Tab-separated table of C-alpha atoms and ligand atoms in Angstrom:
chain	number	residue	atom	x	y	z
A	1	MET	CA	49.876	89.321	-16.111
A	2	GLN	CA	51.665	86.359	-18.134
A	3	LEU	CA	52.425	83.069	-16.656
A	4	GLU	CA	54.126	81.604	-19.548
A	5	GLN	CA	54.868	82.116	-23.435
A	6	THR	CA	54.701	78.345	-25.634
A	7	ASP	CA	53.771	77.039	-28.784
A	8	VAL	CA	50.687	75.011	-28.036
A	9	VAL	CA	48.691	75.759	-24.708
A	10	VAL	CA	46.350	72.252	-24.114
A	11	VAL	CA	43.493	72.484	-21.875
A	12	GLY	CA	42.261	69.867	-19.826
A	13	GLY	CA	43.806	66.774	-18.038
A	14	GLY	CA	41.973	64.118	-18.826
A	15	VAL	CA	42.984	61.193	-21.227
A	16	ALA	CA	42.358	63.572	-24.541
A	17	GLY	CA	44.237	66.326	-22.932
A	18	VAL	CA	47.103	64.016	-21.668
A	19	SER	CA	47.206	62.451	-24.962
A	20	THR	CA	47.599	65.103	-26.848
A	21	ALA	CA	50.035	66.950	-24.956
A	22	PHE	CA	52.156	63.592	-25.159
A	23	ALA	CA	52.417	63.618	-29.223
A	24	LEU	CA	52.849	67.599	-29.859
A	25	ARG	CA	56.356	66.876	-27.224
A	26	GLU	CA	57.053	63.685	-29.778
A	27	ARG	CA	57.262	66.616	-32.267
A	28	GLY	CA	59.341	69.084	-30.581
A	29	PHE	CA	56.596	71.627	-29.600
A	30	ASP	CA	57.237	73.211	-26.316
A	31	VAL	CA	53.733	72.677	-24.532
A	32	VAL	CA	51.931	73.706	-21.283
A	33	LEU	CA	48.824	71.440	-20.093
A	34	LEU	CA	46.462	73.406	-17.850
A	35	GLU	CA	43.875	71.604	-15.611
A	36	GLN	CA	41.256	73.134	-14.009
A	37	ARG	CA	41.683	70.865	-10.627
A	38	PHE	CA	43.860	67.453	-10.744
A	39	LEU	CA	45.106	64.747	-13.813
A	40	ALA	CA	42.316	62.458	-14.525
A	41	PHE	CA	39.593	65.062	-12.557
A	42	GLY	CA	37.003	64.701	-14.736
A	43	ALA	CA	35.195	61.273	-16.668
A	44	SER	CA	39.306	59.774	-17.048
A	45	GLY	CA	39.259	59.341	-13.517
A	46	ARG	CA	35.885	57.733	-13.117
A	47	SER	CA	36.144	54.859	-15.920
A	48	LEU	CA	34.856	51.242	-15.922
A	49	GLY	CA	38.025	50.635	-17.868
A	50	ALA	CA	36.781	48.833	-20.701
A	51	ILE	CA	37.831	48.931	-24.603
A	52	TRP	CA	34.442	47.989	-26.383
A	53	THR	CA	34.994	47.060	-29.853
A	54	GLN	CA	31.088	46.560	-30.869
A	55	GLY	CA	30.415	50.136	-32.018
A	56	LEU	CA	33.211	49.638	-34.471
A	57	ARG	CA	31.199	49.211	-38.249
A	58	THR	CA	33.868	50.474	-40.809
A	59	ASP	CA	37.257	49.407	-41.706
A	60	ASP	CA	38.151	52.997	-40.751
A	61	ASP	CA	36.912	51.803	-37.444
A	62	VAL	CA	39.298	48.651	-37.400
A	63	GLN	CA	41.853	50.463	-38.600
A	64	ASP	CA	42.006	53.106	-35.532
A	65	LEU	CA	41.763	50.271	-32.786
A	66	ARG	CA	44.667	48.440	-34.681
A	67	ALA	CA	46.516	52.048	-34.174
A	68	THR	CA	45.776	52.461	-31.270
A	69	ASN	CA	46.512	49.517	-29.652
A	70	ASP	CA	49.762	49.665	-31.032
A	71	LEU	CA	50.120	53.043	-29.681
A	72	TYR	CA	49.606	51.364	-25.842
A	73	ARG	CA	52.402	48.972	-26.614
A	74	ARG	CA	55.094	51.587	-28.280
A	75	LEU	CA	54.002	53.826	-24.956
A	76	VAL	CA	54.818	50.769	-22.637
A	77	ALA	CA	57.542	49.073	-24.721
A	78	ASP	CA	59.627	52.641	-25.499
A	79	HIS	CA	58.713	54.805	-22.506
A	80	GLY	CA	57.982	52.271	-19.712
A	81	LEU	CA	54.758	53.038	-19.087
A	82	LYS	CA	52.874	51.640	-16.448
A	83	THR	CA	49.635	50.976	-17.167
A	84	ASP	CA	47.203	47.086	-17.189
A	85	PHE	CA	46.384	47.387	-21.142
A	86	SER	CA	45.377	44.235	-21.861
A	87	ARG	CA	43.360	42.455	-24.930
A	88	VAL	CA	41.444	40.224	-22.594
A	89	GLY	CA	38.659	39.815	-24.954
A	90	GLY	CA	34.608	40.308	-24.087
A	91	VAL	CA	31.500	38.229	-24.231
A	92	VAL	CA	28.023	40.152	-25.302
A	93	PHE	CA	25.528	37.440	-24.298
A	94	ALA	CA	21.896	37.347	-25.135
A	95	GLU	CA	18.930	36.902	-23.201
A	96	ASP	CA	16.302	36.025	-26.059
A	97	ASP	CA	15.939	35.389	-29.480
A	98	ALA	CA	15.503	39.550	-30.699
A	99	GLU	CA	19.148	40.172	-29.012
A	100	MET	CA	20.450	36.562	-30.536
A	101	THR	CA	19.316	38.280	-34.132
A	102	GLU	CA	20.544	41.374	-33.399
A	103	LEU	CA	24.342	39.419	-31.978
A	104	ARG	CA	24.061	37.633	-35.386
A	105	ALA	CA	23.526	40.550	-37.285
A	106	LEU	CA	26.742	42.338	-35.664
A	107	VAL	CA	28.852	39.290	-35.863
A	108	ASP	CA	28.272	39.242	-39.334
A	109	ALA	CA	29.042	43.161	-40.027
A	110	GLN	CA	32.090	42.734	-37.889
A	111	GLN	CA	33.546	39.496	-39.735
A	112	ALA	CA	32.831	41.513	-42.723
A	113	ILE	CA	35.533	44.501	-41.293
A	114	GLY	CA	37.895	41.923	-40.558
A	115	LEU	CA	37.342	41.967	-36.668
A	116	ASP	CA	37.830	38.793	-34.472
A	117	VAL	CA	34.465	38.049	-33.451
A	118	ARG	CA	32.696	35.014	-33.382
A	119	LEU	CA	29.131	33.677	-32.671
A	120	LEU	CA	29.008	30.955	-29.440
A	121	SER	CA	26.592	28.466	-27.858
A	122	THR	CA	24.872	29.350	-24.361
A	123	GLU	CA	27.625	26.424	-22.924
A	124	GLU	CA	30.690	28.282	-24.650
A	125	ALA	CA	29.274	31.570	-23.360
A	126	ARG	CA	29.066	30.553	-20.165
A	127	ALA	CA	32.581	28.514	-20.564
A	128	GLU	CA	34.268	32.055	-21.746
A	129	SER	CA	32.954	33.925	-18.546
A	130	ALA	CA	31.171	33.155	-15.298
A	131	PHE	CA	29.835	37.097	-15.472
A	132	VAL	CA	27.543	35.245	-18.314
A	133	PRO	CA	24.168	34.508	-16.400
A	134	ASP	CA	21.973	31.452	-16.551
A	135	THR	CA	19.674	33.099	-18.595
A	136	ALA	CA	21.396	33.358	-21.269
A	137	VAL	CA	20.653	31.894	-24.730
A	138	GLY	CA	23.862	32.546	-26.474
A	139	GLY	CA	26.716	34.911	-26.865
A	140	ALA	CA	29.676	36.485	-29.193
A	141	LEU	CA	33.002	36.879	-28.551
A	142	SER	CA	35.025	39.567	-29.032
A	143	ALA	CA	38.397	38.725	-29.011
A	144	GLU	CA	39.539	42.378	-29.490
A	145	ASP	CA	38.099	43.734	-26.802
A	146	GLY	CA	40.189	45.164	-24.052
A	147	ARG	CA	41.252	46.453	-20.787
A	148	LEU	CA	42.906	49.823	-19.635
A	149	ASP	CA	43.016	51.802	-16.162
A	150	ILE	CA	42.255	55.054	-17.346
A	151	ALA	CA	43.347	56.743	-14.805
A	152	SER	CA	46.350	55.255	-13.808
A	153	PHE	CA	47.031	56.076	-17.619
A	154	VAL	CA	46.319	59.711	-17.499
A	155	ARG	CA	48.587	59.755	-14.570
A	156	SER	CA	51.501	57.600	-15.655
A	157	LEU	CA	51.539	59.704	-19.048
A	158	GLY	CA	51.093	62.873	-17.167
A	159	ALA	CA	54.353	61.866	-15.489
A	160	LEU	CA	56.110	61.026	-18.798
A	161	CYS	CA	55.328	64.255	-20.075
A	162	MET	CA	56.644	66.319	-17.414
A	163	GLN	CA	59.578	64.415	-17.693
A	164	LEU	CA	60.120	65.144	-21.168
A	165	GLY	CA	59.676	68.691	-20.514
A	166	VAL	CA	56.001	69.695	-20.664
A	167	ARG	CA	54.961	71.969	-18.088
A	168	VAL	CA	51.652	70.828	-16.406
A	169	TYR	CA	49.760	73.061	-14.206
A	170	GLU	CA	47.185	71.705	-12.029
A	171	HIS	CA	44.737	73.653	-10.217
A	172	THR	CA	44.507	75.950	-12.956
A	173	PRO	CA	41.053	76.821	-14.782
A	174	VAL	CA	41.005	78.694	-17.784
A	175	LEU	CA	38.232	81.320	-17.831
A	176	ARG	CA	38.431	82.515	-21.405
A	177	VAL	CA	40.324	81.791	-24.649
A	178	LEU	CA	42.508	85.284	-26.000
A	179	ARG	CA	41.892	85.900	-29.282
A	180	HIS	CA	43.352	88.064	-32.156
A	181	GLY	CA	40.442	88.252	-34.883
A	182	ASP	CA	39.752	84.330	-35.594
A	183	GLU	CA	42.588	83.310	-33.902
A	184	ALA	CA	43.114	81.744	-30.274
A	185	THR	CA	46.204	83.038	-29.251
A	186	GLY	CA	46.525	81.997	-25.857
A	187	VAL	CA	44.112	81.405	-22.787
A	188	LEU	CA	43.282	83.822	-19.644
A	189	THR	CA	43.683	81.602	-16.285
A	190	THR	CA	43.381	82.484	-12.481
A	191	ARG	CA	47.013	82.993	-12.358
A	192	GLY	CA	47.752	85.137	-15.530
A	193	GLU	CA	47.763	84.414	-19.017
A	194	VAL	CA	48.995	81.828	-21.248
A	195	HIS	CA	50.329	83.173	-24.888
A	196	ALA	CA	50.443	80.141	-27.295
A	197	SER	CA	50.331	79.892	-31.162
A	198	ALA	CA	47.825	77.287	-30.924
A	199	VAL	CA	45.043	76.450	-28.369
A	200	VAL	CA	44.017	72.746	-27.837
A	201	TRP	CA	40.612	72.451	-26.452
A	202	ALA	CA	40.365	68.788	-25.000
A	203	ALA	CA	38.214	70.347	-22.010
A	204	GLY	CA	35.542	67.018	-21.791
A	205	PRO	CA	31.861	68.199	-20.980
A	206	TRP	CA	33.325	71.205	-20.278
A	207	THR	CA	34.146	72.224	-24.099
A	208	GLN	CA	30.844	74.191	-24.245
A	209	GLN	CA	31.715	76.166	-21.767
A	210	LEU	CA	34.669	78.468	-23.794
A	211	VAL	CA	33.842	78.278	-27.236
A	212	PRO	CA	33.731	81.150	-28.768
A	213	ASP	CA	29.889	82.958	-29.502
A	214	GLY	CA	28.893	81.493	-32.617
A	215	VAL	CA	30.291	78.366	-32.503
A	216	GLU	CA	28.391	75.080	-32.368
A	217	LEU	CA	29.669	72.031	-30.920
A	218	PRO	CA	27.067	69.377	-30.944
A	219	LEU	CA	27.522	67.838	-27.950
A	220	GLU	CA	25.259	66.877	-25.573
A	221	VAL	CA	26.458	66.241	-21.822
A	222	VAL	CA	25.657	62.577	-20.303
A	223	ARG	CA	26.398	61.366	-16.371
A	224	VAL	CA	27.274	58.110	-16.432
A	225	GLY	CA	27.313	55.469	-13.584
A	226	MET	CA	29.129	52.869	-12.646
A	227	LEU	CA	29.761	50.132	-9.208
A	228	GLN	CA	32.266	48.933	-7.949
A	229	THR	CA	33.199	45.786	-5.072
A	230	GLN	CA	36.086	45.256	-2.890
A	231	PRO	CA	38.872	43.087	-4.421
A	232	THR	CA	37.548	39.394	-4.586
A	233	GLY	CA	39.365	36.179	-6.085
A	234	ALA	CA	39.566	35.649	-10.038
A	235	ILE	CA	35.664	34.990	-11.696
A	236	SER	CA	36.610	36.493	-15.169
A	237	THR	CA	39.594	37.871	-17.167
A	238	ARG	CA	37.178	38.610	-20.236
A	239	LEU	CA	34.700	41.430	-19.992
A	240	ALA	CA	31.079	41.084	-20.359
A	241	ARG	CA	28.195	42.409	-21.545
A	242	SER	CA	24.751	41.918	-22.044
A	243	ALA	CA	23.166	42.602	-25.533
A	244	SER	CA	19.988	44.352	-24.371
A	245	ALA	CA	21.792	47.789	-25.149
A	246	LEU	CA	22.170	46.653	-28.705
A	247	LEU	CA	18.541	46.725	-28.982
A	248	GLU	CA	17.526	49.923	-26.429
A	249	GLY	CA	16.208	52.529	-27.790
A	250	ARG	CA	18.708	55.641	-27.747
A	251	SER	CA	16.059	58.427	-26.142
A	252	GLN	CA	14.977	57.154	-22.919
A	253	ARG	CA	16.028	59.340	-19.569
A	254	LEU	CA	17.725	56.896	-17.978
A	255	ARG	CA	19.605	53.595	-20.066
A	256	PHE	CA	21.591	50.744	-18.534
A	257	GLU	CA	24.791	48.936	-20.663
A	258	GLU	CA	24.821	46.152	-18.364
A	259	THR	CA	28.534	45.241	-18.431
A	260	TYR	CA	31.167	43.821	-15.764
A	261	VAL	CA	34.469	43.851	-15.896
A	262	GLN	CA	37.539	42.349	-13.455
A	263	ASN	CA	39.805	44.754	-12.785
A	264	ALA	CA	43.568	43.822	-12.460
A	265	GLU	CA	43.401	44.158	-8.873
A	266	GLY	CA	40.281	41.597	-8.549
A	267	ARG	CA	37.593	44.555	-8.129
A	268	ILE	CA	34.194	43.911	-10.174
A	269	VAL	CA	33.796	46.804	-11.967
A	270	ILE	CA	29.409	47.357	-12.861
A	271	GLY	CA	28.661	49.750	-15.484
A	272	SER	CA	26.948	51.607	-17.173
A	273	THR	CA	23.857	53.840	-16.666
A	274	PHE	CA	23.745	56.907	-19.060
A	275	ASP	CA	21.155	59.438	-18.127
A	276	ARG	CA	20.886	63.154	-19.653
A	277	ALA	CA	22.604	65.550	-17.290
A	278	GLU	CA	21.559	68.804	-18.113
A	279	SER	CA	24.008	70.415	-15.955
A	280	LEU	CA	27.346	69.679	-14.851
A	281	ASN	CA	26.308	67.973	-11.388
A	282	PRO	CA	28.189	65.133	-11.871
A	283	HIS	CA	26.147	62.719	-8.803
A	284	LEU	CA	24.587	59.635	-9.739
A	285	THR	CA	21.193	59.265	-9.295
A	286	ALA	CA	19.356	57.279	-6.874
A	287	ASP	CA	17.504	55.407	-10.037
A	288	ALA	CA	21.160	54.758	-11.666
A	289	ALA	CA	22.111	53.413	-8.270
A	290	SER	CA	19.416	51.000	-7.813
A	291	HIS	CA	20.201	49.753	-11.661
A	292	LEU	CA	23.623	49.252	-10.774
A	293	ILE	CA	22.985	47.409	-7.326
A	294	GLY	CA	19.918	45.743	-8.668
A	295	SER	CA	22.304	43.559	-11.261
A	296	LEU	CA	24.718	42.633	-8.741
A	297	GLN	CA	22.112	41.112	-7.198
A	298	ARG	CA	20.000	40.194	-9.819
A	299	ARG	CA	23.063	38.647	-11.811
A	300	HIS	CA	25.384	37.214	-8.783
A	301	PRO	CA	23.308	37.095	-5.207
A	302	GLU	CA	26.364	34.885	-4.225
A	303	LEU	CA	28.265	38.308	-4.759
A	304	GLY	CA	25.794	39.951	-2.847
A	305	THR	CA	28.108	40.220	0.591
A	306	LEU	CA	31.373	41.854	-1.203
A	307	GLY	CA	31.897	45.237	-0.042
A	308	VAL	CA	30.973	48.510	-2.207
A	309	THR	CA	33.945	50.513	-2.194
A	310	GLY	CA	32.416	52.818	-5.204
A	311	LEU	CA	29.261	53.794	-6.475
A	312	TRP	CA	29.802	57.186	-8.237
A	313	ALA	CA	29.123	58.670	-11.643
A	314	GLY	CA	31.151	61.220	-14.375
A	315	LEU	CA	29.908	63.502	-16.825
A	316	VAL	CA	31.153	62.480	-20.454
A	317	GLY	CA	30.022	64.917	-23.591
A	318	ILE	CA	28.636	62.814	-26.248
A	319	THR	CA	28.152	63.341	-30.521
A	320	MET	CA	24.911	61.839	-32.084
A	321	ASP	CA	27.119	59.599	-33.865
A	322	ALA	CA	28.836	58.595	-30.608
A	323	ALA	CA	32.090	59.518	-32.536
A	324	PRO	CA	34.528	61.965	-30.627
A	325	ILE	CA	35.088	65.595	-32.318
A	326	VAL	CA	38.879	65.900	-33.617
A	327	ASP	CA	38.503	69.173	-35.406
A	328	ARG	CA	40.138	72.935	-35.379
A	329	VAL	CA	37.132	74.904	-34.846
A	330	GLY	CA	36.812	79.041	-34.501
A	331	GLY	CA	40.453	79.146	-34.593
A	332	LEU	CA	41.139	76.316	-31.426
A	333	TYR	CA	41.676	72.918	-32.205
A	334	VAL	CA	39.010	70.647	-30.318
A	335	SER	CA	39.171	66.843	-29.217
A	336	THR	CA	36.046	66.174	-27.275
A	337	GLY	CA	32.950	64.068	-27.878
A	338	HIS	CA	35.032	60.906	-26.305
A	339	VAL	CA	32.313	58.724	-24.872
A	340	ASN	CA	34.965	55.701	-25.382
A	341	GLY	CA	37.713	57.619	-24.017
A	342	ALA	CA	40.149	54.168	-23.976
A	343	LEU	CA	39.162	53.379	-27.811
A	344	THR	CA	39.276	57.132	-29.064
A	345	ALA	CA	41.369	59.066	-27.794
A	346	PRO	CA	44.894	58.561	-27.310
A	347	LEU	CA	45.259	58.594	-31.083
A	348	ALA	CA	43.034	62.044	-31.753
A	349	GLY	CA	45.653	63.391	-29.428
A	350	GLN	CA	48.226	61.899	-32.303
A	351	ARG	CA	45.958	63.520	-34.540
A	352	ILE	CA	45.689	66.864	-33.174
A	353	ALA	CA	49.638	66.861	-33.167
A	354	GLN	CA	49.739	66.038	-36.728
A	355	LEU	CA	47.126	68.956	-37.767
A	356	ILE	CA	49.429	71.167	-35.799
A	357	ALA	CA	52.937	69.786	-37.315
A	358	GLY	CA	51.391	70.270	-40.863
A	359	GLU	CA	51.528	66.281	-41.683
A	360	THR	CA	48.192	65.916	-41.968
A	361	THR	CA	44.854	68.038	-42.771
A	362	VAL	CA	41.189	68.495	-41.687
A	363	GLY	CA	40.153	67.623	-44.690
A	364	ASP	CA	41.947	63.992	-43.982
A	365	LEU	CA	39.979	64.392	-40.567
A	366	ALA	CA	36.090	64.812	-41.791
A	367	ARG	CA	34.875	62.169	-40.217
A	368	PHE	CA	35.544	63.806	-37.126
A	369	ALA	CA	34.366	66.947	-37.853
A	370	ALA	CA	31.981	69.022	-36.342
A	371	ASP	CA	29.771	69.968	-38.837
A	372	ARG	CA	29.795	66.029	-40.231
A	373	PRO	CA	26.623	65.346	-41.389
A	374	SER	CA	26.212	62.485	-39.214
A	375	LEU	CA	25.707	64.970	-36.409
A	376	LYS	CA	22.718	66.870	-37.270
A	377	THR	CA	20.334	64.227	-38.860
A	378	MET	CA	20.685	61.182	-36.063
A	379	ALA	CA	18.868	61.071	-32.828
A	380	PRO	CA	21.909	61.003	-30.095
A	381	ALA	CA	23.523	57.948	-30.168
A	382	SER	CA	26.329	56.191	-26.830
B	401	FAD	C1	31.818	55.842	-15.064
B	401	FAD	C2	32.076	56.278	-16.236
B	401	FAD	C3	32.542	54.845	-17.071
B	401	FAD	C4	33.555	55.022	-17.596
B	401	FAD	N1	33.732	53.668	-18.923
B	401	FAD	C5	34.452	53.900	-19.709
B	401	FAD	C6	34.887	52.495	-20.390
B	401	FAD	O1	34.709	51.130	-19.332
B	401	FAD	N2	35.781	53.126	-21.689
B	401	FAD	C7	35.749	53.750	-21.986
B	401	FAD	O2	36.549	53.403	-22.857
B	401	FAD	N3	35.081	55.027	-21.599
B	401	FAD	C8	34.702	54.981	-20.494
B	401	FAD	N4	33.952	56.050	-19.866
B	401	FAD	C9	34.262	57.708	-21.008
B	401	FAD	C10	35.449	57.701	-20.808
B	401	FAD	O3	36.201	57.935	-19.149
B	401	FAD	C11	35.821	59.241	-21.327
B	401	FAD	O4	35.457	58.688	-22.840
B	401	FAD	C12	36.901	59.471	-21.278
B	401	FAD	O5	37.684	59.666	-19.614
B	401	FAD	C13	37.242	61.381	-21.837
B	401	FAD	O6	38.576	62.105	-21.345
B	401	FAD	P1	38.212	63.161	-22.171
B	401	FAD	O7	40.058	64.060	-21.675
B	401	FAD	O8	37.921	63.721	-23.330
B	401	FAD	O9	37.635	64.223	-20.850
B	401	FAD	P2	37.905	64.202	-19.438
B	401	FAD	O10	38.821	63.165	-18.658
B	401	FAD	O11	36.339	64.605	-18.610
B	401	FAD	O12	38.708	65.175	-19.004
B	401	FAD	C14	38.678	66.935	-19.840
B	401	FAD	C15	39.444	67.767	-18.239
B	401	FAD	O13	39.284	68.461	-18.966
B	401	FAD	C16	39.498	69.374	-17.745
B	401	FAD	N5	38.691	70.928	-17.128
B	401	FAD	C17	37.427	71.021	-17.878
B	401	FAD	N6	37.002	72.772	-17.936
B	401	FAD	C18	38.464	73.188	-17.813
B	401	FAD	C19	38.950	74.820	-17.990
B	401	FAD	N7	38.419	75.983	-17.988
B	401	FAD	N8	40.012	74.967	-17.731
B	401	FAD	C20	41.110	73.950	-17.188
B	401	FAD	N9	40.802	72.581	-17.030
B	401	FAD	C21	39.264	72.371	-17.559
B	401	FAD	C22	38.302	68.661	-16.369
B	401	FAD	O14	38.689	69.189	-14.774
B	401	FAD	C23	38.849	67.507	-17.118
B	401	FAD	O15	40.146	66.802	-16.347
B	401	FAD	C24	33.511	55.980	-18.688
B	401	FAD	C25	33.297	57.581	-18.073
B	401	FAD	C26	32.610	57.177	-16.988
B	401	FAD	C27	32.011	58.754	-16.274
């Protein structure tokens, strides 16, 4: 049975899929978006909401950051999208000499590519954010770090897509891709077939499940955990994170990138644990929960009486070099591997739409290619 006929079918109702559907509709394509559960069911509904810039290393990365910020502003100015996007700035704090050395090198490298980042003394770091602990020996201010509630962004952009004519089907899992030779010609869902000239695969960690036989997507699934408290009085508008993650080995079974954000509702959000999922089980492990609770107790015992309103995890597909895959693979357009989705997914949506519209080529997107050299030679990163 045929459910739909369209120009482009997008699979996945997270930030990657919804951003792609919007960018396609902006260009006049007829678009159907399919989501197995509901918009923001996956990682996009479980995020800390931070836009970290410490991973940016090249001029291209900086241009992408600025383009992403412009995109968020344009969505608000031109379409009245409601988001809490704001460039609040973030403090990375060091607690020993090794971390301070790492921070100095990071600041030098990031200043060289034009990012607004500078070193801070201990006093300055603590003045910038009350989340910086007494044990800090210095820090760095990344003025271009920002905040975005990804879940509400996805829901608002999804509503905008529907207003603009995108047909969104929730509770509609895709079972397989329909193919004619090497080309994807649509998908089979639990409600029937959707025929399309192009298929976009934006299914986050589920991406591996439906790629055609013989197609390799070098993704590892990690489980990312966080803790959230009830709202409290203003503590800090800035994000804060420990520099220890800059030094930690990537191969540990459980890593803790200790980060603090106070969101627009006043909730304190502590992240993030990273552990290898080895399955699509999204439940936070007891070990990860203990890191998150222990961080709050150790760093801020005065907040220990606050109610914990959430302690959860979500699954993220991550590549070896931590950059996403935005490519045409096995007859499909793929947008996946977004571990910092607020930073990478909206622009990836624009890029996929540009590819489909013939405004750019796969060659222009070589640094996001599924077969780029850095995905074959490096140890897993985040
Ligand atoms: C706890 C946690 C904290 C995080 N913190 C941050 C942060 O501070 N900053 C940041 O930038 N990023 C953060 N992230 C990562 C961020 O959430 C992801 O980068 C982003 O949400 C990925 O978006 P996506 O659309 O690629 O994937 P997802 O949001 O996972 O969306 C994929 C969608 O595809 C759907 N799908 C899958 N298979 C099918 C199918 N067969 N048929 C139909 N639909 C299907 C799924 O249901 C899902 O809704 C965090 C993630 C977690 C879990």
